mmCIF file with all atom_site columns, C-alpha atoms in Angstrom:
data_model
loop_
_atom_site.group_PDB
_atom_site.id
_atom_site.type_symbol
_atom_site.label_atom_id
_atom_site.label_alt_id
_atom_site.label_comp_id
_atom_site.label_asym_id
_atom_site.label_entity_id
_atom_site.label_seq_id
_atom_site.pdbx_PDB_ins_code
_atom_site.Cartn_x
_atom_site.Cartn_y
_atom_site.Cartn_z
_atom_site.occupancy
_atom_site.B_iso_or_equiv
_atom_site.pdbx_formal_charge
_atom_site.auth_seq_id
_atom_site.auth_comp_id
_atom_site.auth_asym_id
_atom_site.auth_atom_id
_atom_site.pdbx_PDB_model_num
ATOM 1   C CA . MET A 1 1   ? -16.541 185.747 75.728  1.00 0.00 ? 1   MET A CA 1
ATOM 2   C CA . ALA A 1 2   ? -19.381 184.010 74.135  1.00 0.00 ? 2   ALA A CA 1
ATOM 3   C CA . GLU A 1 3   ? -21.470 185.958 71.997  1.00 0.00 ? 3   GLU A CA 1
ATOM 4   C CA . THR A 1 4   ? -25.506 185.679 71.716  1.00 0.00 ? 4   THR A CA 1
ATOM 5   C CA . ALA A 1 5   ? -27.238 185.073 68.590  1.00 0.00 ? 5   ALA A CA 1
ATOM 6   C CA . GLY A 1 6   ? -27.731 188.136 66.714  1.00 0.00 ? 6   GLY A CA 1
ATOM 7   C CA . ALA A 1 7   ? -25.387 190.248 69.119  1.00 0.00 ? 7   ALA A CA 1
ATOM 8   C CA . ALA A 1 8   ? -22.378 189.433 66.928  1.00 0.00 ? 8   ALA A CA 1
ATOM 9   C CA . ASP A 1 9   ? -23.257 191.748 64.199  1.00 0.00 ? 9   ASP A CA 1
ATOM 10  C CA . GLY A 1 10  ? -24.585 194.543 66.612  1.00 0.00 ? 10  GLY A CA 1
ATOM 11  C CA . PRO A 1 11  ? -26.411 197.646 65.053  1.00 0.00 ? 11  PRO A CA 1
ATOM 12  C CA . SER A 1 12  ? -25.454 198.330 61.525  1.00 0.00 ? 12  SER A CA 1
ATOM 13  C CA . GLU A 1 13  ? -23.397 201.693 60.884  1.00 0.00 ? 13  GLU A CA 1
ATOM 14  C CA . GLY A 1 14  ? -26.040 204.450 59.877  1.00 0.00 ? 14  GLY A CA 1
ATOM 15  C CA . SER A 1 15  ? -28.787 203.084 61.666  1.00 0.00 ? 15  SER A CA 1
ATOM 16  C CA . VAL A 1 16  ? -30.131 204.674 64.800  1.00 0.00 ? 16  VAL A CA 1
ATOM 17  C CA . ALA A 1 17  ? -28.906 201.851 67.024  1.00 0.00 ? 17  ALA A CA 1
ATOM 18  C CA . GLY A 1 18  ? -25.727 202.288 65.291  1.00 0.00 ? 18  GLY A CA 1
ATOM 19  C CA . LEU A 1 19  ? -25.275 205.880 66.910  1.00 0.00 ? 19  LEU A CA 1
ATOM 20  C CA . GLY A 1 20  ? -25.342 204.310 70.268  1.00 0.00 ? 20  GLY A CA 1
ATOM 21  C CA . PRO A 1 21  ? -24.153 200.705 70.322  1.00 0.00 ? 21  PRO A CA 1
ATOM 22  C CA . ILE A 1 22  ? -23.616 200.650 73.877  1.00 0.00 ? 22  ILE A CA 1
ATOM 23  C CA . SER A 1 23  ? -26.959 202.088 74.780  1.00 0.00 ? 23  SER A CA 1
ATOM 24  C CA . HIS A 1 24  ? -28.554 199.739 72.309  1.00 0.00 ? 24  HIS A CA 1
ATOM 25  C CA . SER A 1 25  ? -26.722 196.787 74.025  1.00 0.00 ? 25  SER A CA 1
ATOM 26  C CA . ILE A 1 26  ? -27.792 198.041 77.470  1.00 0.00 ? 26  ILE A CA 1
ATOM 27  C CA . PHE A 1 27  ? -31.377 198.067 76.373  1.00 0.00 ? 27  PHE A CA 1
ATOM 28  C CA . ARG A 1 28  ? -31.269 194.571 74.873  1.00 0.00 ? 28  ARG A CA 1
ATOM 29  C CA . VAL A 1 29  ? -29.650 193.057 77.926  1.00 0.00 ? 29  VAL A CA 1
ATOM 30  C CA . ALA A 1 30  ? -32.070 194.664 80.319  1.00 0.00 ? 30  ALA A CA 1
ATOM 31  C CA . ARG A 1 31  ? -35.033 193.641 78.266  1.00 0.00 ? 31  ARG A CA 1
ATOM 32  C CA . LEU A 1 32  ? -33.646 189.890 78.255  1.00 0.00 ? 32  LEU A CA 1
ATOM 33  C CA . HIS A 1 33  ? -32.649 190.141 81.823  1.00 0.00 ? 33  HIS A CA 1
ATOM 34  C CA . LYS A 1 34  ? -36.230 191.357 82.923  1.00 0.00 ? 34  LYS A CA 1
ATOM 35  C CA . ALA A 1 35  ? -37.737 188.845 80.870  1.00 0.00 ? 35  ALA A CA 1
ATOM 36  C CA . PHE A 1 36  ? -35.851 185.836 82.332  1.00 0.00 ? 36  PHE A CA 1
ATOM 37  C CA . ALA A 1 37  ? -36.234 187.215 85.800  1.00 0.00 ? 37  ALA A CA 1
ATOM 38  C CA . GLY A 1 38  ? -39.972 187.502 85.084  1.00 0.00 ? 38  GLY A CA 1
ATOM 39  C CA . ARG A 1 39  ? -40.181 183.848 84.072  1.00 0.00 ? 39  ARG A CA 1
ATOM 40  C CA . LEU A 1 40  ? -38.234 182.672 87.013  1.00 0.00 ? 40  LEU A CA 1
ATOM 41  C CA . LEU A 1 41  ? -40.403 184.799 89.599  1.00 0.00 ? 41  LEU A CA 1
ATOM 42  C CA . ARG A 1 42  ? -43.730 183.716 87.797  1.00 0.00 ? 42  ARG A CA 1
ATOM 43  C CA . ASP A 1 43  ? -42.866 180.214 89.386  1.00 0.00 ? 43  ASP A CA 1
ATOM 44  C CA . VAL A 1 44  ? -43.232 181.637 92.954  1.00 0.00 ? 44  VAL A CA 1
ATOM 45  C CA . GLY A 1 45  ? -46.123 184.395 92.126  1.00 0.00 ? 45  GLY A CA 1
ATOM 46  C CA . LEU A 1 46  ? -44.211 187.321 91.929  1.00 0.00 ? 46  LEU A CA 1
ATOM 47  C CA . TYR A 1 47  ? -43.822 190.154 89.160  1.00 0.00 ? 47  TYR A CA 1
ATOM 48  C CA . PRO A 1 48  ? -40.322 191.692 88.426  1.00 0.00 ? 48  PRO A CA 1
ATOM 49  C CA . GLY A 1 49  ? -39.471 194.313 91.028  1.00 0.00 ? 49  GLY A CA 1
ATOM 50  C CA . GLN A 1 50  ? -41.504 192.598 93.582  1.00 0.00 ? 50  GLN A CA 1
ATOM 51  C CA . GLU A 1 51  ? -38.704 190.632 94.979  1.00 0.00 ? 51  GLU A CA 1
ATOM 52  C CA . LEU A 1 52  ? -36.618 193.864 95.133  1.00 0.00 ? 52  LEU A CA 1
ATOM 53  C CA . LEU A 1 53  ? -39.306 195.197 97.445  1.00 0.00 ? 53  LEU A CA 1
ATOM 54  C CA . MET A 1 54  ? -39.306 192.088 99.592  1.00 0.00 ? 54  MET A CA 1
ATOM 55  C CA . ILE A 1 55  ? -35.462 191.999 99.646  1.00 0.00 ? 55  ILE A CA 1
ATOM 56  C CA . GLN A 1 56  ? -35.480 195.567 101.177 1.00 0.00 ? 56  GLN A CA 1
ATOM 57  C CA . LEU A 1 57  ? -38.007 194.214 103.802 1.00 0.00 ? 57  LEU A CA 1
ATOM 58  C CA . TRP A 1 58  ? -35.912 191.154 104.506 1.00 0.00 ? 58  TRP A CA 1
ATOM 59  C CA . ASP A 1 59  ? -32.601 193.076 104.790 1.00 0.00 ? 59  ASP A CA 1
ATOM 60  C CA . ARG A 1 60  ? -33.729 195.990 106.605 1.00 0.00 ? 60  ARG A CA 1
ATOM 61  C CA . GLY A 1 61  ? -36.860 195.327 108.384 1.00 0.00 ? 61  GLY A CA 1
ATOM 62  C CA . PRO A 1 62  ? -40.130 197.312 108.522 1.00 0.00 ? 62  PRO A CA 1
ATOM 63  C CA . GLN A 1 63  ? -40.059 200.308 106.494 1.00 0.00 ? 63  GLN A CA 1
ATOM 64  C CA . ARG A 1 64  ? -42.216 203.471 105.603 1.00 0.00 ? 64  ARG A CA 1
ATOM 65  C CA . GLN A 1 65  ? -43.748 202.765 102.133 1.00 0.00 ? 65  GLN A CA 1
ATOM 66  C CA . VAL A 1 66  ? -42.173 206.197 101.131 1.00 0.00 ? 66  VAL A CA 1
ATOM 67  C CA . ASP A 1 67  ? -38.818 205.056 102.000 1.00 0.00 ? 67  ASP A CA 1
ATOM 68  C CA . LEU A 1 68  ? -39.180 201.932 99.800  1.00 0.00 ? 68  LEU A CA 1
ATOM 69  C CA . VAL A 1 69  ? -40.230 204.258 97.012  1.00 0.00 ? 69  VAL A CA 1
ATOM 70  C CA . ARG A 1 70  ? -36.908 206.084 97.477  1.00 0.00 ? 70  ARG A CA 1
ATOM 71  C CA . THR A 1 71  ? -34.635 203.066 98.096  1.00 0.00 ? 71  THR A CA 1
ATOM 72  C CA . LEU A 1 72  ? -36.226 201.214 94.966  1.00 0.00 ? 72  LEU A CA 1
ATOM 73  C CA . GLU A 1 73  ? -36.055 204.411 92.685  1.00 0.00 ? 73  GLU A CA 1
ATOM 74  C CA . THR A 1 74  ? -39.607 203.756 91.393  1.00 0.00 ? 74  THR A CA 1
ATOM 75  C CA . ASP A 1 75  ? -42.719 205.924 91.796  1.00 0.00 ? 75  ASP A CA 1
ATOM 76  C CA . ALA A 1 76  ? -45.212 205.753 94.631  1.00 0.00 ? 76  ALA A CA 1
ATOM 77  C CA . PRO A 1 77  ? -47.997 203.953 92.559  1.00 0.00 ? 77  PRO A CA 1
ATOM 78  C CA . SER A 1 78  ? -45.658 201.252 91.491  1.00 0.00 ? 78  SER A CA 1
ATOM 79  C CA . VAL A 1 79  ? -44.856 200.494 95.350  1.00 0.00 ? 79  VAL A CA 1
ATOM 80  C CA . ALA A 1 80  ? -48.443 200.911 96.291  1.00 0.00 ? 80  ALA A CA 1
ATOM 81  C CA . ARG A 1 81  ? -49.700 198.448 93.638  1.00 0.00 ? 81  ARG A CA 1
ATOM 82  C CA . SER A 1 82  ? -46.997 195.851 94.806  1.00 0.00 ? 82  SER A CA 1
ATOM 83  C CA . VAL A 1 83  ? -47.614 196.274 98.327  1.00 0.00 ? 83  VAL A CA 1
ATOM 84  C CA . ARG A 1 84  ? -51.278 195.540 97.757  1.00 0.00 ? 84  ARG A CA 1
ATOM 85  C CA . ARG A 1 85  ? -50.546 192.428 95.492  1.00 0.00 ? 85  ARG A CA 1
ATOM 86  C CA . LEU A 1 86  ? -47.937 191.274 98.315  1.00 0.00 ? 86  LEU A CA 1
ATOM 87  C CA . GLU A 1 87  ? -50.291 191.946 101.074 1.00 0.00 ? 87  GLU A CA 1
ATOM 88  C CA . ALA A 1 88  ? -53.338 189.989 99.252  1.00 0.00 ? 88  ALA A CA 1
ATOM 89  C CA . ALA A 1 89  ? -50.774 187.141 98.870  1.00 0.00 ? 89  ALA A CA 1
ATOM 90  C CA . GLY A 1 90  ? -49.728 187.205 102.578 1.00 0.00 ? 90  GLY A CA 1
ATOM 91  C CA . PHE A 1 91  ? -46.173 188.359 102.185 1.00 0.00 ? 91  PHE A CA 1
ATOM 92  C CA . VAL A 1 92  ? -46.461 191.913 103.656 1.00 0.00 ? 92  VAL A CA 1
ATOM 93  C CA . ARG A 1 93  ? -48.338 193.612 106.247 1.00 0.00 ? 93  ARG A CA 1
ATOM 94  C CA . ARG A 1 94  ? -49.132 197.089 106.227 1.00 0.00 ? 94  ARG A CA 1
ATOM 95  C CA . THR A 1 95  ? -49.796 199.208 109.570 1.00 0.00 ? 95  THR A CA 1
ATOM 96  C CA . PRO A 1 96  ? -50.299 202.455 110.442 1.00 0.00 ? 96  PRO A CA 1
ATOM 97  C CA . SER A 1 97  ? -47.227 204.338 112.057 1.00 0.00 ? 97  SER A CA 1
ATOM 98  C CA . PRO A 1 98  ? -47.528 204.482 115.705 1.00 0.00 ? 98  PRO A CA 1
ATOM 99  C CA . THR A 1 99  ? -46.054 208.046 115.791 1.00 0.00 ? 99  THR A CA 1
ATOM 100 C CA . ASP A 1 100 ? -47.794 209.543 112.539 1.00 0.00 ? 100 ASP A CA 1
ATOM 101 C CA . LYS A 1 101 ? -50.899 208.023 111.569 1.00 0.00 ? 101 LYS A CA 1
ATOM 102 C CA . ARG A 1 102 ? -50.515 209.414 107.833 1.00 0.00 ? 102 ARG A CA 1
ATOM 103 C CA . VAL A 1 103 ? -47.518 207.046 107.448 1.00 0.00 ? 103 VAL A CA 1
ATOM 104 C CA . THR A 1 104 ? -47.776 203.464 106.474 1.00 0.00 ? 104 THR A CA 1
ATOM 105 C CA . ILE A 1 105 ? -45.435 200.920 107.598 1.00 0.00 ? 105 ILE A CA 1
ATOM 106 C CA . ILE A 1 106 ? -44.747 197.942 105.576 1.00 0.00 ? 106 ILE A CA 1
ATOM 107 C CA . GLU A 1 107 ? -43.287 194.825 106.987 1.00 0.00 ? 107 GLU A CA 1
ATOM 108 C CA . ALA A 1 108 ? -42.569 191.254 105.697 1.00 0.00 ? 108 ALA A CA 1
ATOM 109 C CA . THR A 1 109 ? -44.732 188.475 107.345 1.00 0.00 ? 109 THR A CA 1
ATOM 110 C CA . ARG A 1 110 ? -43.436 185.277 108.590 1.00 0.00 ? 110 ARG A CA 1
ATOM 111 C CA . ALA A 1 111 ? -45.112 183.526 105.628 1.00 0.00 ? 111 ALA A CA 1
ATOM 112 C CA . SER A 1 112 ? -42.690 185.545 103.483 1.00 0.00 ? 112 SER A CA 1
ATOM 113 C CA . LEU A 1 113 ? -39.749 183.460 104.849 1.00 0.00 ? 113 LEU A CA 1
ATOM 114 C CA . ALA A 1 114 ? -40.402 180.403 102.500 1.00 0.00 ? 114 ALA A CA 1
ATOM 115 C CA . LEU A 1 115 ? -40.632 183.079 99.495  1.00 0.00 ? 115 LEU A CA 1
ATOM 116 C CA . LYS A 1 116 ? -37.352 184.483 100.637 1.00 0.00 ? 116 LYS A CA 1
ATOM 117 C CA . GLN A 1 117 ? -35.339 181.031 99.877  1.00 0.00 ? 117 GLN A CA 1
ATOM 118 C CA . SER A 1 118 ? -37.299 180.844 96.537  1.00 0.00 ? 118 SER A CA 1
ATOM 119 C CA . VAL A 1 119 ? -35.989 184.488 95.623  1.00 0.00 ? 119 VAL A CA 1
ATOM 120 C CA . GLU A 1 120 ? -32.517 183.874 96.894  1.00 0.00 ? 120 GLU A CA 1
ATOM 121 C CA . ARG A 1 121 ? -32.544 180.606 94.447  1.00 0.00 ? 121 ARG A CA 1
ATOM 122 C CA . ILE A 1 122 ? -33.671 182.494 91.630  1.00 0.00 ? 122 ILE A CA 1
ATOM 123 C CA . TRP A 1 123 ? -31.503 185.379 92.006  1.00 0.00 ? 123 TRP A CA 1
ATOM 124 C CA . ALA A 1 124 ? -28.695 183.082 91.980  1.00 0.00 ? 124 ALA A CA 1
ATOM 125 C CA . GLU A 1 125 ? -30.110 181.171 88.974  1.00 0.00 ? 125 GLU A CA 1
ATOM 126 C CA . LEU A 1 126 ? -30.621 184.346 87.110  1.00 0.00 ? 126 LEU A CA 1
ATOM 127 C CA . GLU A 1 127 ? -26.778 185.384 88.009  1.00 0.00 ? 127 GLU A CA 1
ATOM 128 C CA . SER A 1 128 ? -25.668 181.969 86.565  1.00 0.00 ? 128 SER A CA 1
ATOM 129 C CA . LEU A 1 129 ? -27.509 182.595 83.624  1.00 0.00 ? 129 LEU A CA 1
ATOM 130 C CA . THR A 1 130 ? -26.427 186.197 83.181  1.00 0.00 ? 130 THR A CA 1
ATOM 131 C CA . VAL A 1 131 ? -22.688 185.450 83.422  1.00 0.00 ? 131 VAL A CA 1
ATOM 132 C CA . GLY A 1 132 ? -22.799 182.342 81.760  1.00 0.00 ? 132 GLY A CA 1
ATOM 133 C CA . GLU A 1 133 ? -19.144 180.753 81.503  1.00 0.00 ? 133 GLU A CA 1
ATOM 134 C CA . MET A 1 134 ? -17.537 184.291 82.390  1.00 0.00 ? 134 MET A CA 1
ATOM 135 C CA . ASP A 1 135 ? -14.538 183.767 84.502  1.00 0.00 ? 135 ASP A CA 1
ATOM 136 C CA . ALA A 1 136 ? -13.907 185.845 87.864  1.00 0.00 ? 136 ALA A CA 1
ATOM 137 C CA . ALA A 1 137 ? -11.759 188.554 86.212  1.00 0.00 ? 137 ALA A CA 1
ATOM 138 C CA . GLU A 1 138 ? -14.367 188.980 83.312  1.00 0.00 ? 138 GLU A CA 1
ATOM 139 C CA . ARG A 1 139 ? -17.254 189.397 85.825  1.00 0.00 ? 139 ARG A CA 1
ATOM 140 C CA . ASP A 1 140 ? -14.991 192.095 87.722  1.00 0.00 ? 140 ASP A CA 1
ATOM 141 C CA . ARG A 1 141 ? -14.482 193.945 84.428  1.00 0.00 ? 141 ARG A CA 1
ATOM 142 C CA . VAL A 1 142 ? -18.230 193.635 83.566  1.00 0.00 ? 142 VAL A CA 1
ATOM 143 C CA . LEU A 1 143 ? -19.352 194.826 86.990  1.00 0.00 ? 143 LEU A CA 1
ATOM 144 C CA . HIS A 1 144 ? -16.541 197.707 86.903  1.00 0.00 ? 144 HIS A CA 1
ATOM 145 C CA . ALA A 1 145 ? -17.823 198.845 83.540  1.00 0.00 ? 145 ALA A CA 1
ATOM 146 C CA . LEU A 1 146 ? -21.400 198.821 84.705  1.00 0.00 ? 146 LEU A CA 1
ATOM 147 C CA . HIS A 1 147 ? -20.647 200.698 87.744  1.00 0.00 ? 147 HIS A CA 1
ATOM 148 C CA . VAL A 1 148 ? -18.657 203.523 85.512  1.00 0.00 ? 148 VAL A CA 1
ATOM 149 C CA . LEU A 1 149 ? -22.105 203.697 83.340  1.00 0.00 ? 149 LEU A CA 1
ATOM 150 C CA . GLU A 1 150 ? -24.321 204.012 85.983  1.00 0.00 ? 150 GLU A CA 1
ATOM 151 C CA . GLY A 1 151 ? -21.975 206.691 87.782  1.00 0.00 ? 151 GLY A CA 1
ATOM 152 C CA . ASN A 1 152 ? -21.891 208.507 84.175  1.00 0.00 ? 152 ASN A CA 1
ATOM 153 C CA . LEU A 1 153 ? -25.628 208.570 84.129  1.00 0.00 ? 153 LEU A CA 1
ATOM 154 C CA . THR A 1 154 ? -26.269 209.497 87.846  1.00 0.00 ? 154 THR A CA 1
ATOM 155 C CA . ALA A 1 155 ? -23.850 212.592 87.231  1.00 0.00 ? 155 ALA A CA 1
ATOM 156 C CA . ALA A 1 156 ? -25.637 213.459 84.088  1.00 0.00 ? 156 ALA A CA 1
ATOM 157 C CA . GLU A 1 157 ? -29.037 213.118 86.002  1.00 0.00 ? 157 GLU A CA 1
ATOM 158 C CA . GLN A 1 158 ? -27.766 215.175 88.649  1.00 0.00 ? 158 GLN A CA 1
ATOM 159 C CA . ARG A 1 159 ? -26.603 218.050 86.349  1.00 0.00 ? 159 ARG A CA 1
ATOM 160 C CA . ASP A 1 160 ? -29.789 218.173 84.469  1.00 0.00 ? 160 ASP A CA 1
ATOM 161 C CA . PRO A 1 161 ? -32.771 216.314 86.112  1.00 0.00 ? 161 PRO A CA 1
ATOM 162 C CA . ASP A 1 162 ? -35.380 217.066 83.524  1.00 0.00 ? 162 ASP A CA 1
ATOM 163 C CA . PRO A 1 163 ? -33.745 216.991 80.300  1.00 0.00 ? 163 PRO A CA 1
ATOM 164 C CA . PRO A 1 164 ? -35.887 218.269 77.282  1.00 0.00 ? 164 PRO A CA 1
ATOM 165 C CA . ALA A 1 165 ? -38.119 215.565 75.709  1.00 0.00 ? 165 ALA A CA 1
#
């Protein structure tokens, strides 16, 4: 596997990062991934995370705003802010629920369909940048390892949802 500049040395032993080299690497990869996503999304007028909201609407159709919060595993103010921005851009429409006026339904607009093609292209490009020259077996191993790490953290969160600060 190719190494990126600076990654070959890794955190030094005795440093705080050296106490958690995998956690440190995850942090660095996530930061770089988000930065690349941001650059690519900026070209179509989106902020990172807004594409995830749009993908949910394109894939699953109109949804309650509270369901988007749950599905995206984020907080209500972040979703509300994204929905406002996407609505101002003409990509989503908010309507009151026909059965409960306290509930807001969010749906993708027809205008968002051109955006969908751009987001699909961006995600394919981001995937290509991320995996680089990895072959299928390497990608499978990385994906498996990430699923294991996610499962470990999910189990830890379920055991102790509010760890002490």
